[in-house]
């Protein structure tokens, strides 16, 4: 493998100009959606949780507790539009005893674990789709290269625990895979020049999918889920100065600023800073490259002179005569000067058009794979420690299209800075690959392979948004 230069990010498209409207409000009760999660504490035939009661209590807190749990996290990032809730009255059931012996997933072991657990809960009267949407299996500690697995665009997660605890970061990451997101890796652009970017298999740190469990979802992910209002997502149509509001703040206005580029590409900007439980280590304006309206695979951009959590201050594309400059920041908003077609941005001139969630929704077909294959060991992935994401070198494309899960791997000593190849199924964060491997020491995720496509809940969200728009339109008549 060798590092390759990123494709040129180039210039402007002509779009209709509309005024910026009011910002989003929390979802009404009838618009909120819920993913029902069946959490099962399970013992292997030859290995059990040392303290099942403590494990159940920890899982109850991490998944559904009133503090910083999976449930409260998604309520917060979606601003009340979605949450995960317990599917069973007991909230956490088990421990169940599995037929399988402890192991790291080879020879279809995790499939067998899932089938066994699913059969046992069905015998209890808890059926897939009828009673639950997601099955999360909490396993005893194993000395494996992963701490969690999750089907991409599917309904299954496997958690490898330690000392009767499960990692909150890992839970969020795996459920991020379930709702359709792959690993969030980044481009590095020299001196902010968008024509001088290089693929790097390195995590971005802008969401749990990029190894940052304390971060909210990034703007592109919120757009993909339909969790921004029409007025909050604006496409630039001419040179001007724009006010970009704090992504998780309370001020009305634009939270996603999209700048059109050539070849069906665009540059997406967001302003992140600490808010509630979210974004405690983020403070700045962040940029993403969007390819052909596929927001869920947008690639974060960082400068070669900054760390992964630093924001951008200036970006340019010399070939397409596009410039972007952050000219000011307050607690509530950042001021962004955008130049298109070589024109200098004028103060106060901010031509843009609002983007409705229905327009932003990409047409990638939902995907769910219920019988995933797994790697047989850490040698199946090309790893590089705590800040990398790499392809699985031993799988051909046909096999990759049939696989749909990720593994969370502890740190490894092997070193590599090579980027994955550009073929479909091998580029981090891009479509075509459903087998991902991520890693965790309980605090920091290490991404060691790539994610996939598919959005299990996307159609429902888009439909709900359209229904809301129709109701509002009828009320205004």
Coordinates of C-alpha atoms in Angstrom, one line a residue:
X1 CA 0.0 0.0 0.0
X2 CA 1.1 3.6 -0.5
X3 CA -0.1 7.0 0.4
X4 CA -2.0 8.7 -2.3
X5 CA -2.9 12.3 -2.9
X6 CA -6.5 13.2 -2.3
X7 CA -8.7 14.2 -5.2
X8 CA -8.8 17.9 -6.0
X9 CA -11.5 19.9 -4.2
X10 CA -12.7 22.3 -6.8
X11 CA -15.1 25.2 -7.5
X12 CA -18.5 26.5 -7.5
X13 CA -22.0 25.6 -8.4
X14 CA -24.9 28.1 -8.9
X15 CA -27.7 27.7 -6.4
X16 CA -30.9 29.6 -5.5
X17 CA -30.6 32.3 -2.8
X18 CA -32.9 32.3 0.2
X19 CA -32.8 34.1 3.5
X20 CA -31.7 32.2 6.7
X21 CA -34.7 31.3 8.8
X22 CA -35.3 30.4 12.4
X23 CA -33.4 27.5 14.1
X24 CA -34.6 24.2 15.2
X25 CA -36.6 23.5 18.3
X26 CA -36.8 20.1 20.1
X27 CA -39.0 17.5 18.5
X28 CA -42.6 17.3 19.5
X29 CA -43.5 14.1 21.4
X30 CA -45.3 12.6 18.3
X31 CA -42.2 13.1 16.2
X32 CA -39.6 11.5 18.5
X33 CA -38.4 8.0 17.6
X34 CA -37.2 5.3 19.8
X35 CA -34.8 2.3 19.2
X36 CA -35.8 -0.5 21.6
X37 CA -32.6 -2.2 22.9
X38 CA -32.6 -5.6 24.5
X39 CA -29.5 -5.8 26.7
X40 CA -28.5 -9.4 27.6
X41 CA -25.7 -10.2 30.0
X42 CA -24.4 -13.6 28.9
X43 CA -21.9 -16.1 30.2
X44 CA -19.9 -18.5 28.0
X45 CA -20.0 -22.2 28.6
X46 CA -16.6 -22.0 30.2
X47 CA -16.4 -18.4 31.4
X48 CA -18.7 -16.4 33.5
X49 CA -19.0 -12.8 34.7
X50 CA -17.3 -12.7 38.1
X51 CA -20.1 -10.6 39.6
X52 CA -23.3 -10.8 37.5
X53 CA -25.2 -8.4 39.7
X54 CA -22.5 -5.8 39.4
X55 CA -22.4 -6.3 35.7
X56 CA -26.1 -5.9 35.3
X57 CA -26.0 -2.7 37.4
X58 CA -23.2 -1.3 35.3
X59 CA -24.9 -2.1 32.1
X60 CA -28.2 -0.6 33.3
X61 CA -26.4 2.6 34.1
X62 CA -24.3 2.8 30.9
X63 CA -27.2 2.0 28.6
X64 CA -30.3 3.6 30.2
X65 CA -29.2 5.5 33.3
X66 CA -30.2 9.2 33.9
X67 CA -26.6 10.4 33.7
X68 CA -24.3 10.2 30.7
X69 CA -25.8 7.0 29.2
X70 CA -26.5 5.7 25.7
X71 CA -30.1 6.9 26.1
X72 CA -29.3 10.4 27.3
X73 CA -26.5 10.8 24.7
X74 CA -28.8 10.2 21.7
X75 CA -31.5 12.3 23.3
X76 CA -29.0 15.2 23.6
X77 CA -27.4 14.9 20.1
X78 CA -30.8 14.6 18.4
X79 CA -32.3 17.3 20.5
X80 CA -35.2 15.1 21.5
X81 CA -35.8 13.6 18.0
X82 CA -34.5 10.1 18.9
X83 CA -33.3 7.9 21.8
X84 CA -32.5 4.3 22.7
X85 CA -34.8 2.8 25.3
X86 CA -35.0 -0.6 27.1
X87 CA -37.0 -3.2 25.2
X88 CA -37.6 -5.4 28.3
X89 CA -39.4 -4.6 31.5
X90 CA -36.2 -5.7 33.4
X91 CA -34.2 -3.4 31.2
X92 CA -31.1 -5.7 31.4
X93 CA -31.7 -9.5 31.4
X94 CA -29.5 -12.4 32.3
X95 CA -27.1 -13.8 32.8
X96 CA -27.8 -16.3 30.1
X97 CA -25.5 -19.3 29.6
X98 CA -24.3 -19.8 26.1
X99 CA -23.4 -23.0 24.4
X100 CA -20.2 -21.4 23.0
X101 CA -16.9 -21.4 24.8
X102 CA -15.0 -18.1 25.2
X103 CA -13.1 -17.0 22.1
X104 CA -12.3 -14.0 19.9
X105 CA -14.8 -14.6 17.2
X106 CA -13.2 -17.0 14.7
X107 CA -15.1 -19.7 12.8
X108 CA -18.4 -17.8 13.0
X109 CA -18.3 -17.8 16.8
X110 CA -20.0 -14.4 17.2
X111 CA -22.8 -15.5 14.8
X112 CA -23.4 -18.5 17.0
X113 CA -23.3 -16.4 20.1
X114 CA -25.9 -14.1 18.6
X115 CA -28.1 -17.0 17.4
X116 CA -28.0 -18.7 20.8
X117 CA -28.8 -15.5 22.7
X118 CA -31.6 -14.6 20.2
X119 CA -33.1 -18.1 20.6
X120 CA -33.0 -17.9 24.4
X121 CA -34.7 -14.5 24.5
X122 CA -37.3 -15.6 22.0
X123 CA -38.1 -18.5 24.4
X124 CA -38.8 -15.8 27.0
X125 CA -41.3 -14.3 24.6
X126 CA -39.1 -11.5 23.3
X127 CA -39.1 -11.5 19.5
X128 CA -37.1 -9.5 17.1
X129 CA -39.0 -6.6 15.5
X130 CA -42.1 -7.3 17.6
X131 CA -40.5 -6.6 20.9
X132 CA -37.0 -5.3 20.2
X133 CA -35.0 -3.4 17.5
X134 CA -31.4 -4.0 18.8
X135 CA -29.8 -6.9 20.6
X136 CA -26.7 -6.0 22.7
X137 CA -24.8 -9.0 24.2
X138 CA -22.6 -8.2 27.2
X139 CA -19.9 -10.9 27.4
X140 CA -17.3 -11.8 30.1
X141 CA -13.8 -10.4 29.6
X142 CA -11.7 -12.0 26.9
X143 CA -8.1 -11.3 26.0
X144 CA -9.0 -10.4 22.4
X145 CA -8.0 -7.6 20.1
X146 CA -11.5 -6.1 20.3
X147 CA -13.7 -4.7 23.0
X148 CA -16.9 -4.4 20.9
X149 CA -18.5 -5.5 17.7
X150 CA -21.5 -4.0 15.9
X151 CA -23.3 -4.7 12.7
X152 CA -23.2 -1.7 10.4
X153 CA -26.7 -0.6 9.5
X154 CA -28.0 -3.6 11.5
X155 CA -29.3 -4.5 15.0
X156 CA -26.5 -6.5 16.8
X157 CA -23.7 -5.5 19.2
X158 CA -21.3 -7.6 21.2
X159 CA -19.4 -6.0 24.2
X160 CA -16.2 -7.4 25.7
X161 CA -16.3 -6.3 29.3
X162 CA -13.6 -5.9 32.0
X163 CA -14.0 -5.9 35.8
X164 CA -17.7 -6.0 35.6
X165 CA -17.8 -2.8 33.5
X166 CA -18.5 -2.0 29.9
X167 CA -17.0 1.0 28.1
X168 CA -19.4 3.9 27.5
X169 CA -17.3 5.1 24.5
X170 CA -17.5 1.6 23.0
X171 CA -21.3 1.4 23.4
X172 CA -21.8 4.7 21.6
X173 CA -19.4 3.7 18.9
X174 CA -21.1 0.3 18.2
X175 CA -24.6 1.8 18.2
X176 CA -23.2 4.4 15.8
X177 CA -22.4 1.5 13.5
X178 CA -25.9 0.1 14.0
X179 CA -27.5 3.3 12.7
X180 CA -25.3 3.2 9.7
X181 CA -22.0 5.0 10.2
X182 CA -18.5 3.7 9.5
X183 CA -15.3 4.9 11.1
X184 CA -14.7 8.6 10.9
X185 CA -11.1 9.1 9.5
X186 CA -9.5 12.2 8.1
X187 CA -7.7 14.0 5.3
X188 CA -4.6 16.0 6.1
X189 CA -4.3 19.1 3.9
X190 CA -0.9 20.9 3.8
X191 CA -1.2 24.6 4.9
X192 CA -5.0 24.5 4.4
X193 CA -4.7 24.0 0.6
X194 CA -7.5 21.7 -0.4
X195 CA -5.7 20.6 -3.6
X196 CA -2.8 19.2 -1.4
X197 CA -4.6 16.7 0.8
X198 CA -3.5 13.1 1.5
X199 CA -5.4 10.1 2.5
X200 CA -4.5 9.0 6.0
X201 CA -5.9 6.1 7.9
X202 CA -6.2 8.2 11.1
X203 CA -9.2 8.9 13.3
X204 CA -10.7 12.4 13.4
X205 CA -11.9 12.6 17.0
X206 CA -15.0 14.5 16.1
X207 CA -17.6 11.9 17.2
X208 CA -17.6 8.5 18.8
X209 CA -17.1 7.1 15.3
X210 CA -13.8 8.9 15.2
X211 CA -12.7 7.6 18.6
X212 CA -14.0 10.5 20.8
X213 CA -16.7 9.1 23.1
X214 CA -17.1 12.5 24.7
X215 CA -18.0 14.3 21.4
X216 CA -21.4 14.7 19.9
X217 CA -22.2 13.6 16.4
X218 CA -20.6 15.8 13.8
X219 CA -22.7 18.0 11.4
X220 CA -22.6 15.6 8.5
X221 CA -23.9 12.8 10.7
X222 CA -26.7 15.0 12.1
X223 CA -27.7 15.9 8.5
X224 CA -27.7 12.2 7.5
X225 CA -30.0 11.4 10.4
X226 CA -32.3 14.4 9.6
X227 CA -31.6 16.0 12.9
X228 CA -31.1 19.5 11.6
X229 CA -33.9 21.8 10.6
X230 CA -34.1 23.2 7.1
X231 CA -33.0 26.7 8.1
X232 CA -30.0 25.3 10.0
X233 CA -28.3 23.8 6.9
X234 CA -27.3 26.5 4.3
X235 CA -25.6 26.1 1.0
X236 CA -23.4 29.1 -0.1
X237 CA -24.4 30.6 -3.4
X238 CA -22.0 33.5 -3.6
X239 CA -19.1 35.2 -1.9
X240 CA -20.0 36.7 1.5
X241 CA -19.6 36.6 5.3
X242 CA -21.6 34.1 7.3
X243 CA -22.5 33.6 10.9
X244 CA -22.1 29.9 11.8
X245 CA -23.8 29.0 15.1
X246 CA -22.5 26.7 17.8
X247 CA -23.6 23.2 16.7
X248 CA -25.1 22.2 20.1
X249 CA -25.9 25.8 21.3
X250 CA -29.3 27.4 21.7
X251 CA -29.0 30.3 19.3
X252 CA -31.1 30.4 16.2
X253 CA -29.4 30.3 12.8
X254 CA -27.1 28.3 10.6
X255 CA -25.3 25.3 12.1
X256 CA -24.1 23.6 8.9
X257 CA -22.5 25.8 6.2
X258 CA -22.0 24.0 2.9
X259 CA -19.8 25.4 0.1
X260 CA -20.3 23.8 -3.3
X261 CA -17.2 22.5 -5.2
X262 CA -16.7 20.8 -8.6
X263 CA -17.4 17.2 -9.4
X264 CA -20.4 16.9 -7.1
X265 CA -18.3 17.7 -4.1
X266 CA -18.7 20.2 -1.3
X267 CA -17.1 21.6 1.8
X268 CA -19.1 21.4 5.0
X269 CA -18.3 23.6 8.0
X270 CA -19.4 23.4 11.6
X271 CA -18.6 25.3 14.9
X272 CA -18.0 23.0 17.9
X273 CA -17.4 23.9 21.5
X274 CA -18.4 22.3 24.9
X275 CA -22.1 22.0 25.5
X276 CA -23.7 19.9 28.3
X277 CA -22.1 16.4 28.2
X278 CA -20.9 17.0 24.6
X279 CA -17.7 18.2 22.9
X280 CA -15.7 18.8 26.0
X281 CA -12.4 18.7 24.2
X282 CA -13.5 20.5 20.9
X283 CA -13.4 24.2 20.4
X284 CA -13.2 25.6 16.8
X285 CA -14.5 25.5 13.3
X286 CA -14.2 22.1 11.6
X287 CA -14.4 21.1 8.0
X288 CA -15.6 18.0 6.0
X289 CA -15.4 17.0 2.4
X290 CA -18.7 15.7 1.1
X291 CA -18.8 13.5 -2.0
X292 CA -21.9 13.6 -4.2
X293 CA -24.3 14.4 -1.2
X294 CA -23.3 11.3 0.8
X295 CA -23.1 13.0 4.2
X296 CA -22.7 9.9 6.2
X297 CA -19.3 9.3 4.6
X298 CA -18.0 12.9 4.7
X299 CA -14.3 13.0 5.4
X300 CA -13.0 15.4 8.1
X301 CA -10.2 17.8 7.0
X302 CA -7.3 18.7 9.3
X303 CA -4.2 20.8 8.7
X304 CA -0.8 19.0 8.8
X305 CA 0.4 21.6 11.4
X306 CA -2.3 20.9 14.0
X307 CA -3.5 18.1 16.2
X308 CA -6.7 16.2 15.4
X309 CA -8.9 18.3 17.8
X310 CA -7.8 21.7 16.5
X311 CA -10.1 23.6 14.2
X312 CA -9.3 25.2 10.9
X313 CA -8.7 29.0 10.4
X314 CA -8.1 29.2 6.7
X315 CA -8.8 26.9 3.8
X316 CA -8.4 27.5 0.1
X317 CA -8.6 25.7 -3.2
X318 CA -6.3 27.4 -5.7
X319 CA -7.6 25.4 -8.7
X320 CA -11.2 26.4 -8.1
X321 CA -10.7 29.8 -6.6
X322 CA -12.4 29.1 -3.4
X323 CA -11.3 30.6 -0.1
X324 CA -12.6 30.2 3.5
X325 CA -11.4 32.2 6.5
X326 CA -12.6 32.2 10.1
X327 CA -12.6 35.9 11.0
X328 CA -14.0 35.8 14.5
X329 CA -15.5 33.6 17.2
X330 CA -17.7 34.1 20.2
X331 CA -19.4 31.6 22.6
X332 CA -22.4 31.4 20.3
X333 CA -21.1 31.8 16.7
X334 CA -18.1 31.9 14.4
X335 CA -17.8 34.4 11.5
X336 CA -16.8 32.8 8.2
X337 CA -15.7 34.7 5.1
X338 CA -16.2 32.7 1.9
X339 CA -14.9 33.6 -1.5
X340 CA -16.2 31.9 -4.6
X341 CA -14.9 32.2 -8.2
X342 CA -12.0 34.3 -7.0
X343 CA -14.3 37.0 -5.6
X344 CA -13.4 38.6 -2.2
X345 CA -16.2 38.1 0.4
X346 CA -18.0 41.4 1.2
X347 CA -19.0 42.1 4.8
X348 CA -22.7 41.5 5.3
X349 CA -23.3 39.8 2.0
X350 CA -24.3 36.2 2.7
X351 CA -26.1 34.6 -0.2
X352 CA -27.2 31.0 0.6
X353 CA -30.1 28.6 0.2
X354 CA -31.7 26.5 2.9
X355 CA -31.5 22.8 2.6
X356 CA -34.4 20.7 3.7
X357 CA -33.7 17.3 5.4
X358 CA -35.5 15.6 2.6
X359 CA -33.2 17.2 0.0
X360 CA -30.1 16.4 2.1
X361 CA -31.0 12.7 2.5
X362 CA -28.9 10.6 0.3
X363 CA -30.4 7.6 -1.5
X364 CA -28.0 4.9 -0.2
X365 CA -30.2 1.8 0.3
X366 CA -30.6 0.6 3.9
X367 CA -28.5 -2.4 4.7
X368 CA -28.7 -5.0 7.4
X369 CA -26.6 -8.2 7.5
X370 CA -27.7 -10.6 10.2
X371 CA -25.0 -13.3 9.7
X372 CA -21.7 -11.4 9.9
X373 CA -18.3 -12.9 9.3
X374 CA -15.5 -11.9 11.6
X375 CA -11.7 -11.7 11.4
X376 CA -9.9 -14.6 13.0
X377 CA -7.2 -12.5 14.8
X378 CA -5.4 -9.2 14.9
X379 CA -3.1 -10.4 12.1
X380 CA -6.1 -10.0 9.7
X381 CA -5.9 -6.3 10.0
X382 CA -3.1 -3.8 9.3
X383 CA -2.9 -1.9 12.5
X384 CA -0.9 1.1 13.6
X385 CA -1.6 1.8 17.2
X386 CA -3.8 4.4 18.7
X387 CA -4.6 6.7 15.8
X388 CA -5.2 4.7 12.6
X389 CA -7.8 3.0 10.5
X390 CA -6.7 0.3 8.0
X391 CA -8.2 -2.1 5.6
X392 CA -8.5 -5.8 6.1
X393 CA -5.8 -7.2 3.8
X394 CA -7.0 -10.8 3.6
X395 CA -10.6 -10.3 2.3
X396 CA -11.6 -9.9 -1.3
X397 CA -14.4 -7.6 -2.4
X398 CA -17.0 -10.3 -2.6
X399 CA -16.3 -11.4 1.0
X400 CA -16.3 -7.8 2.1
X401 CA -19.8 -7.1 0.6
X402 CA -21.1 -10.0 2.8
X403 CA -19.7 -8.9 6.1
X404 CA -21.1 -6.3 8.4
X405 CA -19.6 -5.9 11.9
X406 CA -16.7 -4.2 13.6
X407 CA -14.4 -5.2 16.3
X408 CA -12.9 -2.8 18.9
X409 CA -9.2 -3.6 19.3
X410 CA -6.7 -2.8 22.0
X411 CA -3.5 -1.0 21.1
X412 CA -1.0 -2.9 19.1
X413 CA 2.7 -2.4 18.5
X414 CA 2.7 -2.8 14.7
X415 CA 3.4 0.5 12.9
X416 CA 2.1 1.7 9.5
X417 CA 1.2 5.1 8.0
X418 CA 0.2 3.8 4.7
X419 CA -3.3 4.6 3.5
X420 CA -5.7 2.0 2.3
X421 CA -6.2 1.6 -1.4
X422 CA -8.8 3.7 -3.2
X423 CA -10.9 0.8 -4.3
X424 CA -14.5 0.6 -3.2
X425 CA -14.6 -1.4 0.0
X426 CA -11.2 -0.2 1.1
X427 CA -11.3 3.6 1.7
X428 CA -11.9 4.5 5.3
X429 CA -15.3 5.9 5.9
X430 CA -16.5 5.4 2.3
X431 CA -19.1 2.9 1.0
X432 CA -18.6 -0.7 0.2
X433 CA -17.1 -2.2 3.3
X434 CA -19.1 -3.5 6.2
X435 CA -16.3 -5.1 8.3
X436 CA -14.7 -2.7 10.7
X437 CA -12.4 -3.2 13.7
X438 CA -12.0 -0.6 16.3
X439 CA -10.2 -0.7 19.6
X440 CA -10.3 0.6 23.1
X441 CA -8.4 0.5 26.3
X442 CA -11.6 1.6 28.0
X443 CA -10.8 5.3 27.4
X444 CA -9.5 5.9 23.9
X445 CA -10.7 4.0 20.9
X446 CA -8.1 2.7 18.4
X447 CA -9.6 2.3 14.9
X448 CA -8.0 -0.6 13.1
X449 CA -10.2 -1.1 10.1
X450 CA -13.0 0.5 8.1
X451 CA -16.7 1.0 8.5
X452 CA -19.5 0.6 6.1
X453 CA -22.7 2.0 4.7
X454 CA -26.4 1.6 5.2
X455 CA -28.8 3.4 7.5
X456 CA -31.2 1.3 9.5
X457 CA -33.3 4.2 10.7
X458 CA -32.8 6.8 8.0
X459 CA -36.0 6.2 6.0
X460 CA -38.1 6.5 9.1
X461 CA -36.5 9.8 10.1
X462 CA -36.9 11.3 6.6
X463 CA -40.5 10.2 6.5
X464 CA -41.1 11.8 9.9
X465 CA -39.5 15.0 8.7
X466 CA -41.7 15.1 5.6
X467 CA -44.8 14.6 7.7
X468 CA -43.8 17.4 10.0
X469 CA -43.3 19.7 7.0
X470 CA -46.7 18.8 5.6
X471 CA -48.4 19.4 9.0
X472 CA -46.7 22.8 9.3
X473 CA -47.6 23.7 5.7
X474 CA -51.3 22.8 6.4
X475 CA -51.3 24.8 9.6
X476 CA -50.0 27.9 7.8
X477 CA -52.8 27.9 5.2

